[in-house]
Amino acid sequence: MDDLDERIKAAARKRARAERALKDADDALRALLVEGRAAGKGPSSMSKLTGFTREWVAKIAPDPAQQRDINAARNIADS
């Protein structure tokens, strides 16, 4: 293998590590957003903390009370 091949392999390994790190950080943030919603924090306040839109935060971490109501309505409709 020549020098260019080695650099390509090294760059590919670096990219794979960065991709895993991004996925891990994304999973951790999503879990914290869900925890925040369960603790009563709103999507607007969490969007200010994260820099993401309120809609994205609300999609990732929907209101737990509203979700219970939706699930209950589905169960009644299925009966």
Coordinates of N, CA and C in Angstrom, one line a residue, residues 18-44:
A18 N -16.2 9.3 14.2 CA -17.0 10.5 14.3 C -18.5 10.2 14.2
E19 N -18.8 9.3 13.3 CA -20.2 8.9 13.1 C -20.8 8.2 14.3
R20 N -20.0 7.4 14.9 CA -20.4 6.7 16.2 C -20.6 7.7 17.3
A21 N -19.6 8.6 17.4 CA -19.7 9.7 18.4 C -21.0 10.5 18.3
L22 N -21.3 10.9 17.0 CA -22.5 11.7 16.8 C -23.7 10.9 17.2
K23 N -23.8 9.7 16.8 CA -25.0 8.8 17.1 C -25.1 8.7 18.7
D24 N -24.0 8.5 19.4 CA -24.1 8.4 20.8 C -24.5 9.7 21.4
A25 N -24.0 10.9 21.0 CA -24.4 12.2 21.5 C -25.9 12.5 21.2
D26 N -26.3 12.1 20.0 CA -27.7 12.3 19.6 C -28.7 11.4 20.5
D27 N -28.3 10.2 20.7 CA -29.1 9.3 21.6 C -29.2 9.9 23.0
A28 N -28.1 10.4 23.5 CA -28.0 11.0 24.9 C -28.9 12.2 24.9
L29 N -28.8 13.1 23.9 CA -29.7 14.3 23.9 C -31.2 13.9 23.8
R30 N -31.5 13.0 23.0 CA -32.9 12.6 22.8 C -33.4 12.1 24.2
A31 N -32.6 11.3 24.9 CA -33.1 10.7 26.1 C -33.3 11.9 27.2
L32 N -32.4 12.9 27.1 CA -32.5 14.0 28.1 C -33.8 14.8 27.7
L33 N -34.1 15.0 26.4 CA -35.3 15.7 26.1 C -36.5 15.0 26.5
V34 N -36.6 13.7 26.4 CA -37.7 12.9 26.9 C -37.8 13.0 28.4
E35 N -36.7 13.0 29.1 CA -36.6 13.2 30.5 C -37.1 14.6 30.9
G36 N -36.7 15.6 30.2 CA -37.2 16.9 30.4 C -38.7 17.1 30.3
R37 N -39.2 16.5 29.3 CA -40.7 16.5 29.1 C -41.4 15.8 30.2
A38 N -40.9 14.7 30.7 CA -41.5 14.0 31.8 C -41.4 14.8 33.1
A39 N -40.4 15.7 33.2 CA -40.3 16.5 34.3 C -41.1 17.8 34.2
G40 N -41.8 17.9 33.1 CA -42.7 19.1 33.0 C -42.1 20.3 32.2
K41 N -40.9 20.1 31.6 CA -40.3 21.2 30.8 C -41.0 21.2 29.5
G42 N -41.2 22.4 28.9 CA -41.8 22.5 27.6 C -40.8 22.5 26.5
P43 N -41.3 22.2 25.3 CA -40.4 22.2 24.1 C -39.8 23.5 23.8
S44 N -40.5 24.6 24.1 CA -39.9 25.9 23.8 C -38.7 26.2 24.6

